[in-house]
Tab-separated table of C-alpha atoms and ligand atoms in Angstrom:
chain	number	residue	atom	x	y	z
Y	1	UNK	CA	141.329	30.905	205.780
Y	2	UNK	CA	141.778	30.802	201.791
Y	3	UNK	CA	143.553	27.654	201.696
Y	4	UNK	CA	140.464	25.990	200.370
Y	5	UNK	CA	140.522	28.259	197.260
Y	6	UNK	CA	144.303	27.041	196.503
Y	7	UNK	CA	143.323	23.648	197.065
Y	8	UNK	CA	139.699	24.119	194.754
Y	9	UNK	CA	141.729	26.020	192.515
Y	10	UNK	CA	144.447	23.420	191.591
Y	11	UNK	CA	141.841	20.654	190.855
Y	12	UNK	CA	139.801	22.521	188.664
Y	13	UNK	CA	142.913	23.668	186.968
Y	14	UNK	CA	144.188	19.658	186.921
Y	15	UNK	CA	140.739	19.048	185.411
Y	16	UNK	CA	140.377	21.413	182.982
Y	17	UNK	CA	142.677	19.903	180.113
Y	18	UNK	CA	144.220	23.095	179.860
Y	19	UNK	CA	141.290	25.417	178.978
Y	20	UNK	CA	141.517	29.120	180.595
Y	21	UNK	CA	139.015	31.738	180.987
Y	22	UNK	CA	138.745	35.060	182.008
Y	23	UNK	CA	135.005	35.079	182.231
Y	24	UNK	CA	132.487	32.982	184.728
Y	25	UNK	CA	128.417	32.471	184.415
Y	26	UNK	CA	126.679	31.890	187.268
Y	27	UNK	CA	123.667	30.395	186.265
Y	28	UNK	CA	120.655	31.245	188.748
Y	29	UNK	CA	117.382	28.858	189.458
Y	30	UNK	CA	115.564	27.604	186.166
Y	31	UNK	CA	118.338	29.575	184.311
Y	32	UNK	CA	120.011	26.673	183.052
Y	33	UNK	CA	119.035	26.742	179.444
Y	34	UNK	CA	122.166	29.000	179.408
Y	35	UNK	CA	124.391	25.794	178.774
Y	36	UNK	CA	122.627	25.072	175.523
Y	37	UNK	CA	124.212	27.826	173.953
Y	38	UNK	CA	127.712	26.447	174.832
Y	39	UNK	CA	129.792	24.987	172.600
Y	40	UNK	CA	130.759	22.707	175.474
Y	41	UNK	CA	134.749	21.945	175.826
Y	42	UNK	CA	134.338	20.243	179.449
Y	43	UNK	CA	132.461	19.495	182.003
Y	44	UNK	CA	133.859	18.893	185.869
Y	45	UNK	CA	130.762	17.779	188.206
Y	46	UNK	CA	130.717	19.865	191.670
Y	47	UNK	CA	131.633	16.535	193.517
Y	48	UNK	CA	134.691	15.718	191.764
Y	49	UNK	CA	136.396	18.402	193.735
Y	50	UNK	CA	137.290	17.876	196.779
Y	51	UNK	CA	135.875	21.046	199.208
Y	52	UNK	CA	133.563	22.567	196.276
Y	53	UNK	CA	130.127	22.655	197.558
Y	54	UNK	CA	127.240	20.643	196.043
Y	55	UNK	CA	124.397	22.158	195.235
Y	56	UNK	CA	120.859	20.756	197.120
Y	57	UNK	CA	117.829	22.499	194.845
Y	58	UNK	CA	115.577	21.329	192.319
Y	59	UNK	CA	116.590	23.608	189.066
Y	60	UNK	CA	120.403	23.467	189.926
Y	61	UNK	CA	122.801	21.191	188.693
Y	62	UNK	CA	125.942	21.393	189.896
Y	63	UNK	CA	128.205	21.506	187.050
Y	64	UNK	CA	131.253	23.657	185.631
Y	65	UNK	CA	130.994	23.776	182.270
Y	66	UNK	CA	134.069	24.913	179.952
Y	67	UNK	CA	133.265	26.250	176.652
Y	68	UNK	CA	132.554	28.999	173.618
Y	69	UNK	CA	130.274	31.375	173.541
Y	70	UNK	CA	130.010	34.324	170.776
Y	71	UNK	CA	134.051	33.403	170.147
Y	72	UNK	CA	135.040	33.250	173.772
Y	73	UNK	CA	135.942	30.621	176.256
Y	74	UNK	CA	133.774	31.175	179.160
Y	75	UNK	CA	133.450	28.630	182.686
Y	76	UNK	CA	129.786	28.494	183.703
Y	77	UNK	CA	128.997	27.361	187.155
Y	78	UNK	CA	125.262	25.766	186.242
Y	79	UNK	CA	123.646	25.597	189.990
Y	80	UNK	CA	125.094	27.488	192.790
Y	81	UNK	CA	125.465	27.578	196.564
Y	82	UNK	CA	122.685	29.302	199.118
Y	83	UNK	CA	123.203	30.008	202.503
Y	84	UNK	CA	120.181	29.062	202.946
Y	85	UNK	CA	121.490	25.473	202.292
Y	86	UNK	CA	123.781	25.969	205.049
Y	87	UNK	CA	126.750	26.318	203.259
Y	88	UNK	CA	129.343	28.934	205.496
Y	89	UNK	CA	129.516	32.353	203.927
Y	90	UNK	CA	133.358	31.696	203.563
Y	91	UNK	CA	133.034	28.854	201.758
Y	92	UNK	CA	130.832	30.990	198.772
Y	93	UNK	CA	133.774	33.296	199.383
Y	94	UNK	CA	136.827	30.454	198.670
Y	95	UNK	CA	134.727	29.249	195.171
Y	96	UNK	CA	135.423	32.745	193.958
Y	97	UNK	CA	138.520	32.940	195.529
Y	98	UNK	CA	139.550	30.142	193.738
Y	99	UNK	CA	138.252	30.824	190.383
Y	100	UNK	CA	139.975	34.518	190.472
Y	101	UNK	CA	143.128	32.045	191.134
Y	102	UNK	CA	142.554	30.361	187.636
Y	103	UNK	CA	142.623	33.327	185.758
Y	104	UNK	CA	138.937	34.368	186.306
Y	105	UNK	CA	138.514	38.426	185.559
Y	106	UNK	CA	134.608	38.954	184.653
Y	107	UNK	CA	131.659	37.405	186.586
Y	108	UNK	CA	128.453	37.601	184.959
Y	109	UNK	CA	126.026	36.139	187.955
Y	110	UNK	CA	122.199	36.053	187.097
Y	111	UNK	CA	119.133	34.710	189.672
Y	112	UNK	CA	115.858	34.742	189.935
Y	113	UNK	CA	114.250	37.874	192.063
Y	114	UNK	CA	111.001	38.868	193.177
Y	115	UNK	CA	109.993	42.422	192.388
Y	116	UNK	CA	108.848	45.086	194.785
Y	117	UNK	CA	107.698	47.449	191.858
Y	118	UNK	CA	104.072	47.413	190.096
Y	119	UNK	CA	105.847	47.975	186.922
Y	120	UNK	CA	108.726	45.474	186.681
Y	121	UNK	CA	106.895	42.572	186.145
Y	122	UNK	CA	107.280	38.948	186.457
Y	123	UNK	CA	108.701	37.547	183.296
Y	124	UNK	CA	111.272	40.609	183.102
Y	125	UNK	CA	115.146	41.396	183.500
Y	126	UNK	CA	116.515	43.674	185.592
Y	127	UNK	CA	120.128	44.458	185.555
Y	128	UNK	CA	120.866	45.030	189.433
Y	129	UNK	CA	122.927	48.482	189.775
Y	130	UNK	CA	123.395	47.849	193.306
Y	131	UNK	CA	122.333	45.452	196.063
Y	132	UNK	CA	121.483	45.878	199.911
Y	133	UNK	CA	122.974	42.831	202.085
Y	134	UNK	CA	119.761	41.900	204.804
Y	135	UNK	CA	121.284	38.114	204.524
Y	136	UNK	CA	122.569	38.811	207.864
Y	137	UNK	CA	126.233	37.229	207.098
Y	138	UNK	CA	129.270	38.451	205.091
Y	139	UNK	CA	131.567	35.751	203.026
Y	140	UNK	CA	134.095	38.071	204.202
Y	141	UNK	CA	134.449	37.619	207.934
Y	142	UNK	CA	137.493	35.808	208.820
Y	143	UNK	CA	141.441	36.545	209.171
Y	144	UNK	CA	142.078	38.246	205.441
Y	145	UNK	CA	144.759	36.932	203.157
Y	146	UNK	CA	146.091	40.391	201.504
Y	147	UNK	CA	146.849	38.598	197.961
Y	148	UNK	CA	143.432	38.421	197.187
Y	149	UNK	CA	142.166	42.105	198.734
Y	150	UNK	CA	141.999	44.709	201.092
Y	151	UNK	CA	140.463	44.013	205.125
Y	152	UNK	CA	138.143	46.705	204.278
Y	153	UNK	CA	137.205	46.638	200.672
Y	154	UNK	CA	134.837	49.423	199.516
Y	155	UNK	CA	131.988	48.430	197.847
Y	156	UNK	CA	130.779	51.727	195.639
Y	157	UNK	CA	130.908	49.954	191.854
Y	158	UNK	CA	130.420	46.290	192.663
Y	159	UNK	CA	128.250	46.170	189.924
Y	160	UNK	CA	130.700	47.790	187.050
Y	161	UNK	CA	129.157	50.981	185.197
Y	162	UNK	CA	130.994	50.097	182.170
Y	163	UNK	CA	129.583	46.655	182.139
Y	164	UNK	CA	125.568	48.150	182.486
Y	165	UNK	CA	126.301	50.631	179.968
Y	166	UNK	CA	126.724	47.382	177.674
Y	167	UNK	CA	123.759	45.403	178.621
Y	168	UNK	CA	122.084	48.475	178.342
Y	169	UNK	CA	122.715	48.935	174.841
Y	170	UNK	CA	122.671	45.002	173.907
Y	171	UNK	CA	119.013	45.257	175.621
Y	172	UNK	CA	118.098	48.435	173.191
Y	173	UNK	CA	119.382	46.431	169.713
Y	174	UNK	CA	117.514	43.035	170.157
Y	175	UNK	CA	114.161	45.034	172.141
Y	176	UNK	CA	114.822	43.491	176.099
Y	177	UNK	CA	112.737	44.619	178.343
Y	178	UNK	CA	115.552	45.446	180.630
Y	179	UNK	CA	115.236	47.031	184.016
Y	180	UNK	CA	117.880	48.829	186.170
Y	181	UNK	CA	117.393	48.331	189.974
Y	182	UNK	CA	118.554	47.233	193.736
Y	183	UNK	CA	118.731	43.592	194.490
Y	184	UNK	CA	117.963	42.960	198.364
Y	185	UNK	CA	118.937	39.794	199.478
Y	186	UNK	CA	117.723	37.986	202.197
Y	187	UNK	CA	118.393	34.686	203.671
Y	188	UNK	CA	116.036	32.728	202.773
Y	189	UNK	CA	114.933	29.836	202.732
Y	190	UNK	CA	111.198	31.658	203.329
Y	191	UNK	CA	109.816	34.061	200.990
Y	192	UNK	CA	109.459	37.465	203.121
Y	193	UNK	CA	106.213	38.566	204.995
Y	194	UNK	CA	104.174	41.593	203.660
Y	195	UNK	CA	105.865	43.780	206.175
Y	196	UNK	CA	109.561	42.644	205.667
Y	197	UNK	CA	108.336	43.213	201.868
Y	198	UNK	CA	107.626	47.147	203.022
Y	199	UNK	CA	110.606	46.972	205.036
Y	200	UNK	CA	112.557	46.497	201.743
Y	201	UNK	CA	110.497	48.953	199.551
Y	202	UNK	CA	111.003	51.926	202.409
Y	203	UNK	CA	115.013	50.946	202.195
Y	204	UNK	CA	115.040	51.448	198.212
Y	205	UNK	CA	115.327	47.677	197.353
Y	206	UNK	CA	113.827	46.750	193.772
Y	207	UNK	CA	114.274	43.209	193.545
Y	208	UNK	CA	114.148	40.781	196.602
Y	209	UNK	CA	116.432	37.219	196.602
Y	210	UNK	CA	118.294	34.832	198.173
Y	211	UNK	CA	121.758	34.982	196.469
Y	212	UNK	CA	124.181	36.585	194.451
Y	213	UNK	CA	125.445	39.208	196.870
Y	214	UNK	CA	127.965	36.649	198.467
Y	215	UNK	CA	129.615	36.181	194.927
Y	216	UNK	CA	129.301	39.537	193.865
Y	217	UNK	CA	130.976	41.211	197.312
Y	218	UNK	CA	133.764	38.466	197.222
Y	219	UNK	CA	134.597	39.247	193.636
Y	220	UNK	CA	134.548	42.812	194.227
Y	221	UNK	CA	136.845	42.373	196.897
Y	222	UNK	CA	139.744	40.423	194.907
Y	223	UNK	CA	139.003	42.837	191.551
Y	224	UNK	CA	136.295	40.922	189.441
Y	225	UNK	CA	134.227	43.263	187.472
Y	226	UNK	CA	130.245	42.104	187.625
Y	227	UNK	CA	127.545	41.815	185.685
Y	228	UNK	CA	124.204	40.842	187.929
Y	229	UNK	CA	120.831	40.182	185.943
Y	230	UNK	CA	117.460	39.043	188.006
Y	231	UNK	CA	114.937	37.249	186.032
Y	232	UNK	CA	111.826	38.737	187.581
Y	233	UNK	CA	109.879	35.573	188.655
Y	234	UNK	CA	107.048	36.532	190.741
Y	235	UNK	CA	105.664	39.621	192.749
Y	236	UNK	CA	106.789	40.103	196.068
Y	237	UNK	CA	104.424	39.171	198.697
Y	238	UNK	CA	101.325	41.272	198.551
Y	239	UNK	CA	102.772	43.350	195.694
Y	240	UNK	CA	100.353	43.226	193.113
Y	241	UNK	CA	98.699	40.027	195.224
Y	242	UNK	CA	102.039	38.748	195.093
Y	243	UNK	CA	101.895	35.055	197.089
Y	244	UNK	CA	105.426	33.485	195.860
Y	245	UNK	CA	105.952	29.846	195.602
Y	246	UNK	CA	109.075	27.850	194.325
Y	247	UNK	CA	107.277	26.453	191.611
Y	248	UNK	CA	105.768	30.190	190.557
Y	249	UNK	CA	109.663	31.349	190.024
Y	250	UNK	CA	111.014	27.889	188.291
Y	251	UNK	CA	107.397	28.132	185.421
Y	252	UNK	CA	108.566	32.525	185.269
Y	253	UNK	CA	112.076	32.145	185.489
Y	254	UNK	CA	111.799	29.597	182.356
Y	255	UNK	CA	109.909	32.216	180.603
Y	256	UNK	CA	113.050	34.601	181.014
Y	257	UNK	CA	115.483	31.876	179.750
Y	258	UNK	CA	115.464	33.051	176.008
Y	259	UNK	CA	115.677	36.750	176.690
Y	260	UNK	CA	118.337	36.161	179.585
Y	261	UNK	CA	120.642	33.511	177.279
Y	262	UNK	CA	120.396	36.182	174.055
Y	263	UNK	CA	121.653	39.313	176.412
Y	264	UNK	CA	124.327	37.496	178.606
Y	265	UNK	CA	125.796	35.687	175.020
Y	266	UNK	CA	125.481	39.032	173.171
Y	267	UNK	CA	127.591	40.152	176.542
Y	268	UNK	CA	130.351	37.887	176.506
Y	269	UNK	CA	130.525	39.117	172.893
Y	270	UNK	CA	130.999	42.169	173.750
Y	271	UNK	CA	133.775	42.056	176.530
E	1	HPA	N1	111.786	36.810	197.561
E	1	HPA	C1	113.021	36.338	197.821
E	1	HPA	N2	113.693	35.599	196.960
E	1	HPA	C2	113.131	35.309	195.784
E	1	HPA	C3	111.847	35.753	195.447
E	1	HPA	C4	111.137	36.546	196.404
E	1	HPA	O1	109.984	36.968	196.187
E	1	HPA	N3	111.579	35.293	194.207
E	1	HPA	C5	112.658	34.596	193.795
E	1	HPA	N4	113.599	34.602	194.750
């Protein structure tokens, strides 16, 4: 049921001192550096409200931050939730559910993916133009409340083509390397073996990770456009030699920060 997301929804709006946005940043592992370009308004911690999810990795925070960015009041979720954690798909559904309650239009959700291509290389962007759901679950399973979306939503421009067109173009003016592929996500908490990593490649995925498409599905569902950037922070296993470790994709996903912080900001410019 969505009566979490009315209930998450009304303390973040009794917390926010009256600040509204249209636009949310989810901030992905190691991506935090984000925040630094706020001009910060407010912060709410994850566990001052009541039924939000805390967030259990190194690299994420677990704060919403209110604030400017290029001229625009944005609300950045720094850390997010994994399945893998063993938070319920539904409850990754009623966060977005609650923050399209508050006003929320445009989610810009970035993570940290490992590539399946020789040539998109760790250290990169790539601006995801699709994604393939191998997580096994859907945030959307459940009795449906009809004021948020359809039963069966169609999911053909989850990733808006108005919204890559722009991050294209940003990406040309300030000379991003800035690739366009599928995101794959799986659940995780392991890193895939060589032959789930050919699995992927034979399906047409780009980018393998562990999050993202729970957000991005439930927003496309109750009419949020998206924007969804991987930082590219390690080969997939046995791509290239590929041998992925937690620590490999917090040291790349750092080296990402300043390229991913100058395209999202130029972005919110932008919308
Ligand atoms: N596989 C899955 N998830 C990931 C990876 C990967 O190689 N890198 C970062 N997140």
């Amino acid at each position: 049921m969505s009566q979490n997301a009315y209930l998450i929804a009304e303390q973040i709006k009794a917390k926010s001192d009256g600040l509204k946005s249209e636009i949310l940043v989810i901030l992905g592992s190691g991506l935090g550096d984000f925040v630094n370009e706020i001009n910060v308004k407010k912060v709410i911690d994850y566990s001052e409200i009541n039924g939000f999810p805390v967030s259990t990795v190194s690299g994420h925070q677990g704060k919403l931050v209110y604030g400017e960015v290029s001229g625009k009041c944005i609300l950045c979720m720094q850390g997010r939730f994994h399945l893998y954690e063993g938070y319920s798909p539904s409850l990754i559904a009623d966060v977005i559910k609650a923050f399209k309650l508050i006003g929320i239009k445009h989610m810009i959700v970035t993570n940290a993916a490992g590539s399946l291509r020789k040539e998109v290389k760790p250290g990169s962007l790539m601006l995801i133009k699709d994604h393939i759901n191998m997580s096994g679950f859907n945030p959307l399973i459940g009795t449906n409340d009809e004021s948020f979306g359809p039963r069966f939503p169609n999911m053909n421009n989850v990733y808006s083509d108005k919204f890559r067109e722009v991050a294209k173009k940003i990406a040309k003016n300030y000379k991003i390397e800035l690739h366009e592929g599928v995101y794959c996500m799986l659940s995780g908490p392991v890193f895939e073996t060589p032959s789930e990593v050919k699995m992927c490649s034979i399906i047409g995925a780009d980018a393998n990770g562990m999050s993202t498409v729970p957000e991005a599905m439930t927003a496309a569902y109750c009419g949020i456009d998206v924007l969804g950037i991987s930082a590219i922070t390690n080969y997939c296993t046995g791509i290239e030699g590929g041998c992925p470790t937690h620590a490999e994709t917090l040291q790349n996903a750092a080296k990402t920060a300043k390229n991913m912080t100058l395209l999202v900001s130029k972005f919110i410019g932008e919308i």
